[in-house]
mmCIF file of C-alpha atoms and ligand atoms in Angstrom:
data_model
loop_
_atom_site.group_PDB
_atom_site.id
_atom_site.type_symbol
_atom_site.label_atom_id
_atom_site.label_comp_id
_atom_site.label_asym_id
_atom_site.label_seq_id
_atom_site.Cartn_x
_atom_site.Cartn_y
_atom_site.Cartn_z
ATOM 1 C CA MET A 160 110.906 -26.803 111.159
ATOM 2 C CA PRO A 161 109.059 -23.938 109.473
ATOM 3 C CA ASP A 162 109.098 -20.654 111.348
ATOM 4 C CA ASP A 163 105.635 -19.536 110.401
ATOM 5 C CA LYS A 164 104.224 -19.744 113.890
ATOM 6 C CA LEU A 165 101.428 -22.141 112.939
ATOM 7 C CA PRO A 166 99.922 -23.560 116.153
ATOM 8 C CA THR A 167 99.264 -27.325 116.402
ATOM 9 C CA PRO A 168 95.644 -27.738 117.597
ATOM 10 C CA GLU A 169 94.067 -30.955 118.667
ATOM 11 C CA ARG A 170 90.976 -30.539 116.542
ATOM 12 C CA VAL A 171 90.113 -28.409 113.491
ATOM 13 C CA LEU A 172 86.681 -28.072 111.848
ATOM 14 C CA VAL A 173 86.683 -26.920 108.247
ATOM 15 C CA VAL A 174 83.418 -25.565 106.888
ATOM 16 C CA ALA A 175 83.033 -24.956 103.158
ATOM 17 C CA ALA A 176 80.332 -24.240 100.561
ATOM 18 C CA HIS A 177 81.249 -26.767 97.859
ATOM 19 C CA PRO A 178 83.251 -29.866 97.186
ATOM 20 C CA ASP A 179 86.761 -28.739 96.115
ATOM 21 C CA ASP A 180 86.754 -25.393 98.013
ATOM 22 C CA ILE A 181 88.865 -26.836 100.820
ATOM 23 C CA GLU A 182 91.393 -28.338 98.429
ATOM 24 C CA PHE A 183 91.942 -25.031 96.664
ATOM 25 C CA GLY A 184 92.021 -22.991 99.850
ATOM 26 C CA ALA A 185 93.482 -24.949 102.718
ATOM 27 C CA ALA A 186 94.424 -28.546 102.054
ATOM 28 C CA GLY A 187 98.174 -27.918 102.344
ATOM 29 C CA THR A 188 97.795 -26.498 105.826
ATOM 30 C CA ILE A 189 95.332 -29.172 106.856
ATOM 31 C CA ALA A 190 97.714 -31.889 105.601
ATOM 32 C CA ARG A 191 100.461 -30.365 107.763
ATOM 33 C CA TRP A 192 98.234 -30.394 110.846
ATOM 34 C CA ILE A 193 97.192 -34.014 110.258
ATOM 35 C CA ASP A 194 100.816 -35.002 109.919
ATOM 36 C CA ALA A 195 101.397 -33.427 113.286
ATOM 37 C CA GLY A 196 98.525 -35.356 114.937
ATOM 38 C CA THR A 197 95.655 -32.934 114.604
ATOM 39 C CA ARG A 198 92.134 -34.424 114.079
ATOM 40 C CA VAL A 199 90.258 -32.735 111.259
ATOM 41 C CA ARG A 200 86.599 -32.930 110.086
ATOM 42 C CA TYR A 201 84.956 -31.315 107.056
ATOM 43 C CA LEU A 202 81.428 -29.845 107.013
ATOM 44 C CA ILE A 203 80.310 -28.987 103.492
ATOM 45 C CA ALA A 204 77.130 -27.063 102.877
ATOM 46 C CA THR A 205 76.253 -28.319 99.408
ATOM 47 C CA ARG A 206 77.161 -31.358 97.318
ATOM 48 C CA GLY A 207 77.919 -29.215 94.282
ATOM 49 C CA ASP A 208 74.712 -29.979 92.343
ATOM 50 C CA LYS A 209 75.298 -27.033 89.952
ATOM 51 C CA GLY A 210 78.896 -28.090 89.243
ATOM 52 C CA SER A 211 78.397 -29.038 85.575
ATOM 53 C CA ASP A 212 78.228 -27.080 82.347
ATOM 54 C CA ASP A 213 75.916 -29.686 80.787
ATOM 55 C CA PRO A 214 72.343 -28.437 80.955
ATOM 56 C CA ASP A 215 71.125 -32.027 80.659
ATOM 57 C CA ALA A 216 73.306 -33.352 83.450
ATOM 58 C CA ASP A 217 71.882 -36.103 85.624
ATOM 59 C CA ILE A 218 71.789 -34.251 88.920
ATOM 60 C CA ALA A 219 71.506 -37.302 91.152
ATOM 61 C CA ALA A 220 74.534 -38.858 89.501
ATOM 62 C CA LEU A 221 76.460 -35.602 89.736
ATOM 63 C CA VAL A 222 75.772 -35.257 93.454
ATOM 64 C CA GLU A 223 76.774 -38.845 94.029
ATOM 65 C CA LEU A 224 79.994 -38.355 92.069
ATOM 66 C CA ARG A 225 80.906 -35.155 93.839
ATOM 67 C CA ASP A 226 80.205 -36.685 97.236
ATOM 68 C CA ARG A 227 82.575 -39.556 96.382
ATOM 69 C CA GLU A 228 85.230 -37.193 94.972
ATOM 70 C CA GLN A 229 85.191 -35.058 98.122
ATOM 71 C CA ARG A 230 85.432 -38.072 100.429
ATOM 72 C CA ALA A 231 88.421 -39.349 98.405
ATOM 73 C CA ALA A 232 90.083 -35.915 98.484
ATOM 74 C CA ALA A 233 89.643 -35.859 102.299
ATOM 75 C CA ALA A 234 90.912 -39.403 102.715
ATOM 76 C CA GLU A 235 93.980 -38.527 100.616
ATOM 77 C CA ILE A 236 95.305 -36.359 103.526
ATOM 78 C CA GLY A 237 93.774 -38.256 106.427
ATOM 79 C CA VAL A 238 90.711 -36.190 107.309
ATOM 80 C CA GLU A 239 88.618 -38.281 109.677
ATOM 81 C CA ALA A 240 85.060 -37.357 108.542
ATOM 82 C CA VAL A 241 83.205 -35.423 105.862
ATOM 83 C CA ASP A 242 79.604 -34.306 106.528
ATOM 84 C CA PHE A 243 77.302 -32.641 103.998
ATOM 85 C CA LEU A 244 74.408 -30.400 104.807
ATOM 86 C CA ASP A 245 72.625 -30.679 101.453
ATOM 87 C CA GLU A 246 71.968 -27.000 100.993
ATOM 88 C CA PRO A 247 71.132 -26.176 97.351
ATOM 89 C CA ASP A 248 74.280 -25.303 95.397
ATOM 90 C CA GLY A 249 74.175 -21.673 94.204
ATOM 91 C CA GLN A 250 71.388 -20.657 96.583
ATOM 92 C CA VAL A 251 72.979 -20.853 99.998
ATOM 93 C CA VAL A 252 72.015 -17.997 102.330
ATOM 94 C CA ALA A 253 73.420 -17.263 105.783
ATOM 95 C CA SER A 254 70.204 -18.391 107.457
ATOM 96 C CA LEU A 255 69.606 -18.987 111.127
ATOM 97 C CA GLU A 256 69.061 -22.619 110.252
ATOM 98 C CA LEU A 257 72.521 -22.882 108.614
ATOM 99 C CA ARG A 258 74.067 -21.117 111.605
ATOM 100 C CA GLU A 259 72.366 -23.617 113.887
ATOM 101 C CA ARG A 260 73.820 -26.543 111.955
ATOM 102 C CA ALA A 261 77.277 -25.075 112.024
ATOM 103 C CA THR A 262 76.890 -24.384 115.746
ATOM 104 C CA ARG A 263 75.821 -27.968 116.289
ATOM 105 C CA ALA A 264 78.973 -29.249 114.491
ATOM 106 C CA ILE A 265 81.227 -26.945 116.519
ATOM 107 C CA ARG A 266 79.622 -27.953 119.847
ATOM 108 C CA ALA A 267 79.907 -31.648 118.916
ATOM 109 C CA PHE A 268 83.582 -31.663 117.789
ATOM 110 C CA ARG A 269 84.919 -28.831 120.024
ATOM 111 C CA PRO A 270 87.627 -27.564 117.653
ATOM 112 C CA GLU A 271 90.199 -25.014 118.782
ATOM 113 C CA ILE A 272 90.388 -23.722 115.228
ATOM 114 C CA VAL A 273 87.603 -23.296 112.666
ATOM 115 C CA MET A 274 88.505 -22.718 109.030
ATOM 116 C CA THR A 275 86.130 -21.282 106.485
ATOM 117 C CA HIS A 276 85.703 -18.728 103.686
ATOM 118 C CA ASP A 277 86.413 -15.104 104.523
ATOM 119 C CA PRO A 278 82.784 -13.823 104.361
ATOM 120 C CA THR A 279 83.815 -10.170 103.930
ATOM 121 C CA VAL A 280 85.404 -10.671 100.524
ATOM 122 C CA LEU A 281 83.282 -9.773 97.458
ATOM 123 C CA PHE A 282 86.178 -9.508 95.037
ATOM 124 C CA VAL A 283 89.170 -11.813 95.610
ATOM 125 C CA ASN A 284 92.282 -9.778 94.894
ATOM 126 C CA ASN A 285 90.339 -7.970 92.252
ATOM 127 C CA GLU A 286 90.765 -11.097 90.152
ATOM 128 C CA TRP A 287 87.358 -12.728 90.558
ATOM 129 C CA VAL A 288 84.011 -12.372 92.268
ATOM 130 C CA ASN A 289 83.681 -14.479 95.386
ATOM 131 C CA HIS A 290 80.850 -16.944 94.982
ATOM 132 C CA PRO A 291 77.728 -15.971 96.984
ATOM 133 C CA ASP A 292 77.657 -19.415 98.606
ATOM 134 C CA HIS A 293 81.233 -18.861 99.852
ATOM 135 C CA ARG A 294 80.191 -15.536 101.476
ATOM 136 C CA ALA A 295 77.027 -17.062 102.957
ATOM 137 C CA VAL A 296 78.797 -20.124 104.434
ATOM 138 C CA GLY A 297 81.626 -17.992 105.791
ATOM 139 C CA GLN A 298 79.109 -15.606 107.376
ATOM 140 C CA ALA A 299 77.036 -18.407 108.980
ATOM 141 C CA THR A 300 80.182 -20.163 110.243
ATOM 142 C CA VAL A 301 81.749 -17.034 111.768
ATOM 143 C CA ASP A 302 78.400 -16.255 113.447
ATOM 144 C CA ALA A 303 78.223 -19.768 114.764
ATOM 145 C CA VAL A 304 81.706 -19.546 116.201
ATOM 146 C CA PHE A 305 80.983 -16.184 117.844
ATOM 147 C CA PRO A 306 78.908 -15.811 119.834
ATOM 148 C CA THR A 307 76.409 -18.613 119.053
ATOM 149 C CA ALA A 308 78.391 -21.746 120.006
ATOM 150 C CA ARG A 309 79.923 -20.012 123.019
ATOM 151 C CA ASP A 310 76.729 -18.942 124.734
ATOM 152 C CA PRO A 311 74.649 -21.734 126.271
ATOM 153 C CA LEU A 312 71.308 -20.026 125.838
ATOM 154 C CA ASN A 313 71.648 -20.094 122.041
ATOM 155 C CA PHE A 314 69.848 -23.176 120.651
ATOM 156 C CA ARG A 315 69.141 -24.573 124.130
ATOM 157 C CA ASP A 316 67.971 -27.888 122.654
ATOM 158 C CA HIS A 317 71.673 -28.563 121.960
ATOM 159 C CA LEU A 318 72.189 -28.763 125.721
ATOM 160 C CA GLU A 319 69.448 -31.349 126.006
ATOM 161 C CA ALA A 320 71.230 -33.342 123.301
ATOM 162 C CA GLY A 321 74.402 -33.265 125.412
ATOM 163 C CA LEU A 322 76.114 -30.544 123.313
ATOM 164 C CA GLY A 323 77.535 -27.947 125.704
ATOM 165 C CA PRO A 324 78.751 -24.469 124.771
ATOM 166 C CA TRP A 325 82.169 -24.260 123.129
ATOM 167 C CA LYS A 326 84.615 -21.412 122.723
ATOM 168 C CA VAL A 327 86.636 -21.565 119.520
ATOM 169 C CA ALA A 328 90.064 -20.018 119.910
ATOM 170 C CA GLU A 329 90.812 -18.965 116.359
ATOM 171 C CA LEU A 330 89.424 -18.556 112.912
ATOM 172 C CA PHE A 331 91.468 -19.286 109.803
ATOM 173 C CA LEU A 332 89.743 -17.703 106.743
ATOM 174 C CA TRP A 333 90.850 -18.510 103.180
ATOM 175 C CA SER A 334 90.246 -16.648 99.922
ATOM 176 C CA THR A 335 90.998 -13.488 101.813
ATOM 177 C CA ASN A 336 92.445 -10.177 100.782
ATOM 178 C CA GLU A 337 93.927 -9.672 104.228
ATOM 179 C CA ALA A 338 96.184 -12.658 104.898
ATOM 180 C CA ASN A 339 98.062 -12.237 108.116
ATOM 181 C CA GLN A 340 99.167 -15.883 108.427
ATOM 182 C CA ILE A 341 101.333 -17.342 105.700
ATOM 183 C CA VAL A 342 101.636 -21.115 106.194
ATOM 184 C CA ASP A 343 104.640 -23.015 104.850
ATOM 185 C CA ILE A 344 103.246 -25.875 102.801
ATOM 186 C CA GLY A 345 106.493 -26.837 101.084
ATOM 187 C CA ALA A 346 106.234 -30.339 102.615
ATOM 188 C CA THR A 347 102.486 -30.815 101.725
ATOM 189 C CA LEU A 348 102.067 -29.104 98.314
ATOM 190 C CA ASP A 349 102.134 -32.484 96.623
ATOM 191 C CA ALA A 350 99.430 -33.791 98.982
ATOM 192 C CA LYS A 351 97.314 -30.650 98.341
ATOM 193 C CA VAL A 352 97.536 -31.185 94.586
ATOM 194 C CA ALA A 353 96.802 -34.922 94.951
ATOM 195 C CA ALA A 354 93.719 -34.132 97.068
ATOM 196 C CA LEU A 355 92.505 -31.607 94.487
ATOM 197 C CA GLY A 356 93.030 -34.161 91.729
ATOM 198 C CA HIS A 357 90.211 -36.256 93.171
ATOM 199 C CA HIS A 358 87.694 -33.693 91.973
ATOM 200 C CA ALA A 359 88.009 -35.031 88.427
ATOM 201 C CA SER A 360 84.431 -34.025 87.419
ATOM 202 C CA GLN A 361 85.371 -30.412 87.755
ATOM 203 C CA PHE A 362 88.468 -30.261 85.515
ATOM 204 C CA ARG A 363 88.764 -30.702 81.838
ATOM 205 C CA ALA A 364 92.611 -30.601 82.014
ATOM 206 C CA PHE A 365 93.772 -31.231 85.558
ATOM 207 C CA ASP A 366 97.408 -30.777 84.546
ATOM 208 C CA ASP A 367 96.754 -27.099 83.821
ATOM 209 C CA ILE A 368 94.940 -26.659 87.158
ATOM 210 C CA ALA A 369 97.728 -28.457 89.050
ATOM 211 C CA ARG A 370 100.365 -26.165 87.403
ATOM 212 C CA TRP A 371 98.284 -23.079 88.251
ATOM 213 C CA VAL A 372 97.837 -24.175 91.906
ATOM 214 C CA ARG A 373 101.546 -24.989 92.250
ATOM 215 C CA ARG A 374 102.582 -21.644 90.769
ATOM 216 C CA ARG A 375 100.257 -19.629 92.968
ATOM 217 C CA SER A 376 101.461 -21.518 96.084
ATOM 218 C CA GLU A 377 105.070 -21.031 95.097
ATOM 219 C CA GLU A 378 104.589 -17.304 94.340
ATOM 220 C CA LEU A 379 102.972 -16.785 97.789
ATOM 221 C CA GLY A 380 105.728 -18.863 99.418
ATOM 222 C CA GLU A 381 108.492 -16.944 97.716
ATOM 223 C CA ARG A 382 107.474 -13.721 99.464
ATOM 224 C CA ALA A 383 107.835 -15.398 102.869
ATOM 225 C CA GLY A 384 110.955 -17.494 102.079
ATOM 226 C CA TYR A 385 109.092 -20.804 101.717
ATOM 227 C CA ARG A 386 109.016 -23.194 98.777
ATOM 228 C CA ALA A 387 105.171 -22.946 98.802
ATOM 229 C CA ALA A 388 102.510 -21.356 100.983
ATOM 230 C CA GLU A 389 98.812 -20.862 101.726
ATOM 231 C CA GLY A 390 97.592 -17.572 103.198
ATOM 232 C CA PHE A 391 94.799 -17.005 105.713
ATOM 233 C CA ARG A 392 93.213 -14.206 107.588
ATOM 234 C CA ARG A 393 93.784 -15.451 111.168
ATOM 235 C CA VAL A 394 91.499 -14.040 113.838
ATOM 236 C CA THR A 395 92.262 -14.803 117.442
ATOM 237 C CA LEU A 396 89.136 -14.916 119.606
ATOM 238 C CA ALA A 397 90.391 -16.231 122.938
ATOM 239 C CA ARG A 398 93.757 -16.305 124.619
HETATM 240 ZN ZN1 ZN B 16 83.095 -23.028 95.888
#
């Protein structure tokens, strides 16, 4: 067994901006949890309607395709449900409305762990600019976790719909510059790459992407003594 001190929660909610974000950031860890019996749901803010470099792209067809690709990627590792919020790709803001929808999902599923983008990161490892949608979704989700979902007077109509307050125990944030949890994904790296491979519309040469993902995972793992790893900023909210 890996000695990375990864807890085994009953339920994990993963909130992302776009189809394929979760596969790049967290699918190895999620696959490990599902293998251990954890129930996992995805909540994805957009259906990636700007994810084409063809100015004449058929947007309805693109959205339909990306929806299908994301569901196949989730099914690849046993995720039980994928919900989309249909925010406009490229224009997501951390609005109160988005926070309400994330809060609703948290109160409905009652996850011990919520995973999302690290909203504080503007430059990822000084290698690239973090997409504004990633920052917005990360911010709305963290705000939904604390204190919104916890406190019953926030969005009181949820109570009337049978959704009580819920205290999330931990946040796992990907694409972070401050990883304090390195997860051993040696056993699930192949599953991560297989899940990513379902996003065929996004890759001209998937073999190159797969090699890059494997190399990055292996480099991170090497530092911790694992064959491959994913890194997260892990924030403990309740003990
Ligand atoms: Zn993205």
